[in-house]
mmCIF file of C-alpha atoms and ligand atoms in Angstrom:
data_model
loop_
_atom_site.group_PDB
_atom_site.id
_atom_site.type_symbol
_atom_site.label_atom_id
_atom_site.label_comp_id
_atom_site.label_asym_id
_atom_site.label_seq_id
_atom_site.Cartn_x
_atom_site.Cartn_y
_atom_site.Cartn_z
ATOM 1 C CA MET A 182 -11.982 -8.439 69.244
ATOM 2 C CA LYS A 183 -12.538 -8.343 65.412
ATOM 3 C CA GLN A 184 -15.918 -8.850 65.157
ATOM 4 C CA PHE A 185 -18.901 -10.219 67.264
ATOM 5 C CA THR A 186 -20.875 -12.780 65.351
ATOM 6 C CA SER A 187 -20.826 -15.473 67.946
ATOM 7 C CA ILE A 188 -19.173 -16.398 71.194
ATOM 8 C CA ILE A 189 -16.705 -17.956 69.035
ATOM 9 C CA ASP A 190 -15.783 -14.539 68.111
ATOM 10 C CA VAL A 191 -14.648 -13.884 72.238
ATOM 11 C CA SER A 192 -11.305 -14.496 72.978
ATOM 12 C CA ASP A 193 -12.217 -13.782 76.962
ATOM 13 C CA LEU A 194 -15.801 -14.017 78.392
ATOM 14 C CA ASN A 195 -15.471 -13.452 82.174
ATOM 15 C CA GLN A 196 -13.802 -10.152 81.083
ATOM 16 C CA LEU A 197 -16.145 -9.318 78.133
ATOM 17 C CA VAL A 198 -19.088 -10.279 80.924
ATOM 18 C CA GLU A 199 -16.603 -7.596 83.434
ATOM 19 C CA SER A 200 -16.774 -4.961 81.390
ATOM 20 C CA ALA A 201 -20.694 -4.847 80.684
ATOM 21 C CA VAL A 202 -20.957 -4.981 84.522
ATOM 22 C CA TYR A 203 -18.206 -2.304 84.546
ATOM 23 C CA PHE A 204 -20.702 -0.121 82.346
ATOM 24 C CA LYS A 205 -24.090 -0.586 84.056
ATOM 25 C CA ASN A 206 -22.267 0.878 86.865
ATOM 26 C CA ASP A 207 -21.368 3.625 84.970
ATOM 27 C CA PRO A 208 -22.420 3.916 81.945
ATOM 28 C CA LEU A 209 -20.710 7.370 81.241
ATOM 29 C CA VAL A 210 -17.503 6.193 82.346
ATOM 30 C CA GLU A 211 -15.495 6.096 78.505
ATOM 31 C CA PRO A 212 -17.562 9.389 76.672
ATOM 32 C CA ASP A 213 -15.009 10.317 74.176
ATOM 33 C CA LEU A 214 -13.924 6.458 73.367
ATOM 34 C CA GLY A 215 -15.477 6.548 70.076
ATOM 35 C CA LYS A 216 -15.314 10.092 69.288
ATOM 36 C CA GLY A 217 -14.815 10.604 65.506
ATOM 37 C CA LYS A 218 -16.110 7.467 64.468
ATOM 38 C CA THR A 219 -19.538 5.881 63.132
ATOM 39 C CA LEU A 220 -21.623 2.961 63.729
ATOM 40 C CA GLY A 221 -24.050 1.905 60.863
ATOM 41 C CA LEU A 222 -26.978 -0.279 61.679
ATOM 42 C CA ILE A 223 -28.780 -1.788 59.023
ATOM 43 C CA PHE A 224 -32.208 -3.793 59.898
ATOM 44 C CA PHE A 225 -33.829 -6.226 57.405
ATOM 45 C CA ASN A 226 -35.952 -6.791 59.934
ATOM 46 C CA PRO A 227 -38.205 -5.104 62.550
ATOM 47 C CA SER A 228 -36.105 -4.253 65.962
ATOM 48 C CA LEU A 229 -36.729 -2.654 69.465
ATOM 49 C CA ARG A 230 -34.186 -3.385 72.023
ATOM 50 C CA THR A 231 -31.992 -3.996 69.544
ATOM 51 C CA ARG A 232 -32.258 -0.976 67.796
ATOM 52 C CA LEU A 233 -31.908 1.078 70.560
ATOM 53 C CA SER A 234 -30.161 -0.816 72.600
ATOM 54 C CA THR A 235 -27.493 -0.767 70.538
ATOM 55 C CA GLN A 236 -28.057 2.812 69.349
ATOM 56 C CA LYS A 237 -27.754 3.654 73.406
ATOM 57 C CA ALA A 238 -24.403 2.236 73.665
ATOM 58 C CA ALA A 239 -23.312 4.044 70.413
ATOM 59 C CA LEU A 240 -24.459 7.189 72.657
ATOM 60 C CA ASN A 241 -22.553 6.724 75.604
ATOM 61 C CA LEU A 242 -19.231 5.948 74.090
ATOM 62 C CA GLY A 243 -19.688 8.777 72.107
ATOM 63 C CA LEU A 244 -20.006 6.870 68.536
ATOM 64 C CA SER A 245 -22.304 8.485 66.204
ATOM 65 C CA CYS A 246 -24.371 6.439 64.593
ATOM 66 C CA MET A 247 -26.748 5.857 61.526
ATOM 67 C CA VAL A 248 -29.774 3.952 61.404
ATOM 68 C CA MET A 249 -31.320 2.228 58.155
ATOM 69 C CA ASN A 250 -34.785 0.073 57.686
ATOM 70 C CA PHE A 251 -33.250 -1.737 54.429
ATOM 71 C CA VAL A 252 -36.644 -3.467 53.574
ATOM 72 C CA SER A 253 -38.399 0.291 53.422
ATOM 73 C CA GLU A 254 -35.827 2.495 52.585
ATOM 74 C CA GLY A 255 -33.650 0.769 51.023
ATOM 75 C CA TRP A 256 -32.996 -1.074 47.595
ATOM 76 C CA GLN A 257 -33.958 -4.535 47.167
ATOM 77 C CA LEU A 258 -30.950 -6.419 47.607
ATOM 78 C CA GLU A 259 -29.353 -9.373 45.086
ATOM 79 C CA THR A 260 -27.086 -11.357 46.799
ATOM 80 C CA GLU A 261 -26.314 -14.359 44.276
ATOM 81 C CA GLU A 262 -23.262 -14.485 42.494
ATOM 82 C CA GLY A 263 -22.960 -14.352 39.038
ATOM 83 C CA VAL A 264 -27.118 -13.193 38.441
ATOM 84 C CA ILE A 265 -28.681 -11.179 35.386
ATOM 85 C CA MET A 266 -30.138 -8.172 37.398
ATOM 86 C CA SER A 267 -33.265 -7.730 35.126
ATOM 87 C CA GLY A 268 -35.590 -8.446 38.060
ATOM 88 C CA GLU A 269 -37.125 -6.348 40.674
ATOM 89 C CA LYS A 270 -33.624 -6.338 42.594
ATOM 90 C CA ALA A 271 -32.106 -2.772 41.986
ATOM 91 C CA GLU A 272 -28.703 -3.646 44.000
ATOM 92 C CA HIS A 273 -26.189 -5.869 44.429
ATOM 93 C CA ILE A 274 -25.022 -6.541 48.478
ATOM 94 C CA VAL A 275 -21.367 -6.605 47.143
ATOM 95 C CA GLU A 276 -21.779 -2.739 45.916
ATOM 96 C CA ALA A 277 -24.125 -1.810 49.181
ATOM 97 C CA ALA A 278 -21.956 -3.748 51.450
ATOM 98 C CA GLY A 279 -18.817 -1.538 49.685
ATOM 99 C CA VAL A 280 -20.397 1.725 50.003
ATOM 100 C CA ILE A 281 -21.386 1.663 53.823
ATOM 101 C CA GLY A 282 -18.084 0.022 54.646
ATOM 102 C CA GLN A 283 -16.626 3.464 53.437
ATOM 103 C CA TYR A 284 -19.572 5.338 55.755
ATOM 104 C CA CYS A 285 -18.839 3.270 58.861
ATOM 105 C CA ASP A 286 -16.196 2.370 61.373
ATOM 106 C CA ILE A 287 -18.206 -0.492 62.611
ATOM 107 C CA LEU A 288 -21.620 -2.444 61.097
ATOM 108 C CA GLY A 289 -24.279 -3.809 62.836
ATOM 109 C CA ILE A 290 -26.394 -5.802 60.469
ATOM 110 C CA ARG A 291 -30.145 -7.725 61.063
ATOM 111 C CA ALA A 292 -30.485 -10.287 58.990
ATOM 112 C CA PHE A 293 -33.077 -13.137 60.125
ATOM 113 C CA ALA A 294 -33.724 -16.619 58.577
ATOM 114 C CA SER A 295 -35.289 -16.804 55.598
ATOM 115 C CA PHE A 296 -36.601 -20.299 56.160
ATOM 116 C CA THR A 297 -36.702 -21.452 52.368
ATOM 117 C CA ASP A 298 -32.900 -22.432 52.285
ATOM 118 C CA GLN A 299 -31.230 -24.199 55.053
ATOM 119 C CA GLU A 300 -28.232 -24.371 53.902
ATOM 120 C CA LYS A 301 -28.009 -21.300 52.789
ATOM 121 C CA ASP A 302 -29.423 -19.561 56.105
ATOM 122 C CA TYR A 303 -26.698 -21.880 58.299
ATOM 123 C CA LYS A 304 -24.541 -20.501 56.082
ATOM 124 C CA GLU A 305 -25.034 -17.228 57.399
ATOM 125 C CA GLU A 306 -25.156 -15.991 54.062
ATOM 126 C CA VAL A 307 -25.830 -12.260 54.283
ATOM 127 C CA LEU A 308 -23.928 -11.850 57.198
ATOM 128 C CA ASN A 309 -20.670 -13.037 55.676
ATOM 129 C CA SER A 310 -21.639 -10.651 52.591
ATOM 130 C CA PHE A 311 -21.009 -8.334 54.678
ATOM 131 C CA ILE A 312 -18.398 -8.942 56.164
ATOM 132 C CA LYS A 313 -16.839 -9.560 53.080
ATOM 133 C CA TYR A 314 -17.656 -7.029 51.279
ATOM 134 C CA SER A 315 -17.632 -3.585 53.882
ATOM 135 C CA LYS A 316 -14.121 -4.935 55.043
ATOM 136 C CA ILE A 317 -14.968 -3.379 58.222
ATOM 137 C CA PRO A 318 -15.792 -4.230 61.958
ATOM 138 C CA VAL A 319 -19.154 -6.227 62.518
ATOM 139 C CA VAL A 320 -21.640 -7.181 64.937
ATOM 140 C CA SER A 321 -24.704 -9.227 64.425
ATOM 141 C CA LEU A 322 -27.802 -7.769 65.785
ATOM 142 C CA GLU A 323 -29.680 -11.177 65.057
ATOM 143 C CA SER A 324 -28.217 -13.176 62.158
ATOM 144 C CA ALA A 325 -29.863 -16.030 60.182
ATOM 145 C CA THR A 326 -28.541 -18.778 63.154
ATOM 146 C CA LEU A 327 -27.321 -16.490 66.279
ATOM 147 C CA HIS A 328 -28.204 -13.625 68.590
ATOM 148 C CA PRO A 329 -24.865 -13.403 70.113
ATOM 149 C CA LEU A 330 -25.855 -9.675 71.817
ATOM 150 C CA GLN A 331 -29.087 -10.641 73.485
ATOM 151 C CA SER A 332 -26.941 -14.142 74.788
ATOM 152 C CA LEU A 333 -24.525 -11.360 76.289
ATOM 153 C CA ALA A 334 -27.404 -9.757 78.501
ATOM 154 C CA ASP A 335 -28.772 -12.841 78.932
ATOM 155 C CA LEU A 336 -25.470 -14.011 80.463
ATOM 156 C CA VAL A 337 -24.901 -10.851 82.796
ATOM 157 C CA THR A 338 -28.591 -11.030 83.525
ATOM 158 C CA ILE A 339 -28.042 -14.129 85.076
ATOM 159 C CA GLU A 340 -24.761 -13.769 86.911
ATOM 160 C CA GLU A 341 -26.456 -10.542 88.617
ATOM 161 C CA TYR A 342 -29.595 -12.889 90.140
ATOM 162 C CA LYS A 343 -28.200 -15.922 90.871
ATOM 163 C CA LYS A 344 -28.050 -16.724 94.365
ATOM 164 C CA LYS A 345 -25.810 -20.132 93.842
ATOM 165 C CA GLU A 346 -22.219 -20.492 92.281
ATOM 166 C CA LYS A 347 -23.903 -23.047 89.216
ATOM 167 C CA PRO A 348 -27.668 -22.219 88.934
ATOM 168 C CA LYS A 349 -29.419 -24.898 86.619
ATOM 169 C CA VAL A 350 -30.622 -23.115 83.899
ATOM 170 C CA VAL A 351 -33.738 -24.259 81.886
ATOM 171 C CA LEU A 352 -34.431 -23.500 77.833
ATOM 172 C CA SER A 353 -37.696 -24.249 77.655
ATOM 173 C CA TRP A 354 -39.863 -23.923 73.777
ATOM 174 C CA ALA A 355 -43.049 -22.463 74.202
ATOM 175 C CA PRO A 356 -46.346 -22.177 71.850
ATOM 176 C CA HIS A 357 -46.182 -19.467 69.611
ATOM 177 C CA PRO A 358 -48.538 -18.902 66.305
ATOM 178 C CA ARG A 359 -45.727 -18.620 63.679
ATOM 179 C CA ILE A 360 -42.838 -19.638 62.364
ATOM 180 C CA LEU A 361 -39.883 -18.013 64.395
ATOM 181 C CA PRO A 362 -36.383 -18.013 64.204
ATOM 182 C CA GLN A 363 -34.073 -20.654 65.922
ATOM 183 C CA SER A 364 -31.823 -17.918 66.729
ATOM 184 C CA VAL A 365 -32.222 -17.083 70.154
ATOM 185 C CA ALA A 366 -32.400 -19.897 70.853
ATOM 186 C CA ASN A 367 -28.882 -21.925 69.488
ATOM 187 C CA SER A 368 -27.124 -18.851 70.810
ATOM 188 C CA PHE A 369 -28.232 -18.975 74.231
ATOM 189 C CA ALA A 370 -27.344 -22.839 74.315
ATOM 190 C CA GLN A 371 -23.968 -21.844 72.789
ATOM 191 C CA TRP A 372 -23.346 -19.224 75.485
ATOM 192 C CA MET A 373 -24.251 -21.110 78.437
ATOM 193 C CA ARG A 374 -22.351 -24.034 77.103
ATOM 194 C CA GLN A 375 -19.490 -21.818 78.227
ATOM 195 C CA ALA A 376 -21.122 -20.286 80.953
ATOM 196 C CA ASN A 377 -21.032 -21.924 84.606
ATOM 197 C CA VAL A 378 -24.540 -23.292 84.389
ATOM 198 C CA ASP A 379 -26.446 -26.630 84.657
ATOM 199 C CA LEU A 380 -28.381 -26.003 81.097
ATOM 200 C CA VAL A 381 -31.321 -28.261 80.357
ATOM 201 C CA ILE A 382 -33.480 -28.107 77.221
ATOM 202 C CA THR A 383 -36.857 -29.161 77.417
ATOM 203 C CA HIS A 384 -39.147 -29.032 74.050
ATOM 204 C CA PRO A 385 -41.653 -30.892 72.147
ATOM 205 C CA PRO A 386 -39.987 -34.079 70.377
ATOM 206 C CA GLY A 387 -38.889 -32.651 66.731
ATOM 207 C CA TYR A 388 -37.755 -29.370 68.134
ATOM 208 C CA GLU A 389 -34.231 -30.615 68.391
ATOM 209 C CA LEU A 390 -32.017 -27.721 67.910
ATOM 210 C CA ASN A 391 -28.705 -27.776 65.756
ATOM 211 C CA THR A 392 -26.742 -29.940 67.977
ATOM 212 C CA LYS A 393 -23.281 -27.488 67.023
ATOM 213 C CA PHE A 394 -24.704 -25.234 69.459
ATOM 214 C CA THR A 395 -26.767 -27.445 71.908
ATOM 215 C CA LYS A 396 -23.646 -30.451 72.034
ATOM 216 C CA GLY A 397 -23.064 -31.694 75.329
ATOM 217 C CA ALA A 398 -26.519 -29.905 76.903
ATOM 218 C CA LYS A 399 -29.118 -32.337 78.845
ATOM 219 C CA ILE A 400 -32.608 -32.471 76.930
ATOM 220 C CA ILE A 401 -35.247 -33.239 78.465
ATOM 221 C CA TYR A 402 -39.121 -33.993 76.693
ATOM 222 C CA ASP A 403 -41.026 -33.452 80.174
ATOM 223 C CA GLN A 404 -41.252 -30.152 80.589
ATOM 224 C CA GLU A 405 -42.130 -30.224 84.081
ATOM 225 C CA LYS A 406 -39.625 -32.599 85.052
ATOM 226 C CA ALA A 407 -36.988 -30.180 83.674
ATOM 227 C CA PHE A 408 -38.444 -27.421 85.671
ATOM 228 C CA GLU A 409 -37.417 -29.308 89.519
ATOM 229 C CA GLN A 410 -34.942 -27.249 91.229
ATOM 230 C CA ALA A 411 -34.711 -24.747 88.172
ATOM 231 C CA ASN A 412 -33.307 -21.289 89.306
ATOM 232 C CA PHE A 413 -34.114 -19.628 85.901
ATOM 233 C CA ILE A 414 -36.541 -20.595 83.185
ATOM 234 C CA TYR A 415 -35.499 -18.721 79.734
ATOM 235 C CA VAL A 416 -38.445 -19.360 77.463
ATOM 236 C CA LYS A 417 -38.295 -19.140 74.122
ATOM 237 C CA ASN A 418 -40.401 -20.596 71.349
ATOM 238 C CA TRP A 419 -39.002 -21.803 68.175
ATOM 239 C CA SER A 420 -39.427 -23.385 64.765
ATOM 240 C CA SER A 421 -38.087 -26.784 63.813
ATOM 241 C CA TYR A 422 -34.645 -27.208 62.659
ATOM 242 C CA GLU A 423 -35.799 -30.624 61.080
ATOM 243 C CA PRO A 424 -37.737 -30.332 59.098
ATOM 244 C CA TYR A 425 -36.517 -26.872 58.736
ATOM 245 C CA GLY A 426 -38.546 -24.021 59.261
ATOM 246 C CA GLN A 427 -41.725 -26.083 60.172
ATOM 247 C CA LEU A 428 -44.721 -24.907 62.942
ATOM 248 C CA LEU A 429 -44.733 -28.748 64.339
ATOM 249 C CA SER A 430 -46.912 -27.920 67.308
ATOM 250 C CA GLN A 431 -49.156 -25.327 68.703
ATOM 251 C CA ASP A 432 -50.000 -27.311 71.921
ATOM 252 C CA PRO A 433 -50.815 -25.261 75.163
ATOM 253 C CA GLY A 434 -49.774 -27.139 77.576
ATOM 254 C CA TRP A 435 -46.751 -25.612 76.782
ATOM 255 C CA LYS A 436 -47.149 -22.519 78.088
ATOM 256 C CA ILE A 437 -45.587 -21.081 81.001
ATOM 257 C CA THR A 438 -47.860 -20.917 84.091
ATOM 258 C CA ALA A 439 -47.635 -19.876 87.453
ATOM 259 C CA SER A 440 -48.039 -23.246 88.584
ATOM 260 C CA LYS A 441 -45.342 -24.674 86.201
ATOM 261 C CA MET A 442 -42.949 -22.058 88.127
ATOM 262 C CA GLY A 443 -44.039 -24.081 91.445
ATOM 263 C CA LEU A 444 -42.483 -26.619 90.258
ATOM 264 C CA THR A 445 -38.868 -24.893 90.025
ATOM 265 C CA ASN A 446 -36.552 -23.552 92.621
ATOM 266 C CA ASN A 447 -38.036 -20.090 92.937
ATOM 267 C CA ALA A 448 -37.117 -19.970 89.494
ATOM 268 C CA TYR A 449 -36.452 -16.374 87.598
ATOM 269 C CA PHE A 450 -38.484 -16.060 84.715
ATOM 270 C CA MET A 451 -36.448 -14.779 81.599
ATOM 271 C CA HIS A 452 -37.388 -13.925 77.574
ATOM 272 C CA CYS A 453 -35.541 -12.152 75.382
ATOM 273 C CA LEU A 454 -38.894 -10.023 74.050
ATOM 274 C CA PRO A 455 -41.151 -9.202 71.967
ATOM 275 C CA VAL A 456 -43.426 -11.957 73.995
ATOM 276 C CA ARG A 457 -47.195 -13.116 73.398
ATOM 277 C CA ARG A 458 -48.695 -12.865 76.213
ATOM 278 C CA ASN A 459 -50.854 -15.700 77.319
ATOM 279 C CA VAL A 460 -49.775 -17.793 74.404
ATOM 280 C CA ILE A 461 -45.825 -18.704 75.337
ATOM 281 C CA VAL A 462 -46.366 -17.247 78.981
ATOM 282 C CA ASP A 463 -49.479 -16.240 81.035
ATOM 283 C CA ASP A 464 -50.124 -12.638 82.573
ATOM 284 C CA GLU A 465 -49.512 -13.492 86.194
ATOM 285 C CA VAL A 466 -46.070 -14.962 85.270
ATOM 286 C CA LEU A 467 -44.516 -11.802 83.319
ATOM 287 C CA ASP A 468 -46.281 -9.457 85.705
ATOM 288 C CA GLY A 469 -44.912 -11.391 88.600
ATOM 289 C CA GLU A 470 -42.074 -10.724 90.637
ATOM 290 C CA ALA A 471 -39.583 -13.211 89.435
ATOM 291 C CA SER A 472 -39.845 -12.190 86.111
ATOM 292 C CA LEU A 473 -36.857 -10.356 84.332
ATOM 293 C CA VAL A 474 -37.691 -9.169 81.101
ATOM 294 C CA ILE A 475 -37.485 -5.449 81.932
ATOM 295 C CA PRO A 476 -34.119 -5.500 83.478
ATOM 296 C CA GLN A 477 -32.718 -8.045 80.686
ATOM 297 C CA ALA A 478 -33.594 -5.423 78.522
ATOM 298 C CA ALA A 479 -31.612 -3.159 80.122
ATOM 299 C CA ASN A 480 -28.851 -4.550 80.201
ATOM 300 C CA ARG A 481 -29.031 -5.179 76.490
ATOM 301 C CA VAL A 482 -27.468 -1.698 76.780
ATOM 302 C CA TYR A 483 -24.139 -2.337 78.409
ATOM 303 C CA ALA A 484 -23.973 -5.622 76.597
ATOM 304 C CA ALA A 485 -23.807 -3.486 73.325
ATOM 305 C CA GLN A 486 -21.247 -1.398 75.230
ATOM 306 C CA ALA A 487 -18.734 -4.035 75.967
ATOM 307 C CA VAL A 488 -18.760 -5.022 72.448
ATOM 308 C CA LEU A 489 -18.272 -1.715 71.208
ATOM 309 C CA LYS A 490 -15.413 -0.955 73.726
ATOM 310 C CA SER A 491 -14.257 -4.605 72.233
ATOM 311 C CA LEU A 492 -14.706 -3.478 68.804
ATOM 312 C CA LEU A 493 -13.308 -0.017 69.214
ATOM 313 C CA THR A 494 -10.043 -0.686 71.286
ATOM 314 C CA THR A 495 -8.661 -3.815 69.088
ATOM 315 C CA ASN A 496 -9.797 -2.327 65.627
ATOM 316 C CA PHE A 497 -8.767 0.977 65.493
HETATM 317 C C1 SN0 B 62 -37.649 -12.960 66.775
HETATM 318 C C2 SN0 B 62 -37.123 -14.216 66.764
HETATM 319 O O1 SN0 B 62 -35.801 -14.257 66.885
HETATM 320 O O2 SN0 B 62 -37.348 -14.988 67.486
HETATM 321 C C3 SN0 B 62 -36.793 -11.927 67.722
HETATM 322 C C4 SN0 B 62 -36.630 -11.927 68.710
HETATM 323 C C5 SN0 B 62 -35.279 -10.987 69.609
HETATM 324 N N1 SN0 B 62 -38.674 -12.782 67.026
HETATM 325 C C6 SN0 B 62 -40.314 -12.123 66.213
HETATM 326 O O3 SN0 B 62 -40.231 -12.606 65.610
HETATM 327 C C7 SN0 B 62 -41.499 -12.375 67.302
HETATM 328 C C8 SN0 B 62 -42.690 -12.219 66.188
HETATM 329 C C9 SN0 B 62 -43.860 -12.398 66.567
HETATM 330 O O4 SN0 B 62 -44.857 -12.494 65.419
HETATM 331 O O5 SN0 B 62 -44.220 -12.393 67.642
#
């Protein structure tokens, strides 16, 4: 694998999942694979799981890791071409990425959507500039439109807990007080369409995601109907795609409750975290036996290890 920015970069999905399971069985099975190599992790947004799990994955592979929070520690970056840089922005992404490419062998980038310009966000301007100017393999740590490391861990978790060959997986929107990215939901839909699952998406009208990612998935606007016979309930809030980045509803009727979970076929509850307790989901569900949020987060390490191994063995 040359880079890891979406499922499109993955040539053999089953093999990648198997590789994550292989590392889960023995995280230190390849302790020297990354010896002498450096992974740089650059964050333009907050992170807990992505930052620590990717760092842990690097440690398990003997890969050195440098982490930088660009918002608090870096120069303000200019991303436009041809501008006269007489304002606040001290450094251009061309030089910043070029320099990082000199110090690192693999680069992870987290850069959320701006919400100001749908076209720019969906063209992945920041991520693509880092790919172009760093000239080293890049891993998305959640970009403007996708979160593939999360989706791989989600798929590994579903494979681990499924009780039937082709489980019914429901991606459900839930209310949130802020405007959140579409990345986790886009990415989950994109990965589930390639997996052996029956995918249903449920959200209030107006929250349709970009069909590039959801094409072919069943959309049911009645959440309770969507939950019938479900084996996994995957919950996430996202802001609207069209009109872009809006908060159209905060309807508490979409919150995940124990009685709604009771409509499913004993479904597991999944969420990528961080989660707003009693806004997205009731304590009772999150603290209940069917909640997979902690094992799901644990699998982030092995997903990252599988991805880093693939990059290390293909590019060097
Ligand atoms: C991010 C998102 O994409 O929705 C990261 C998820 C992995 N989540 C948030 O920004 C949550 C912020 C909040 O205020 O709850």
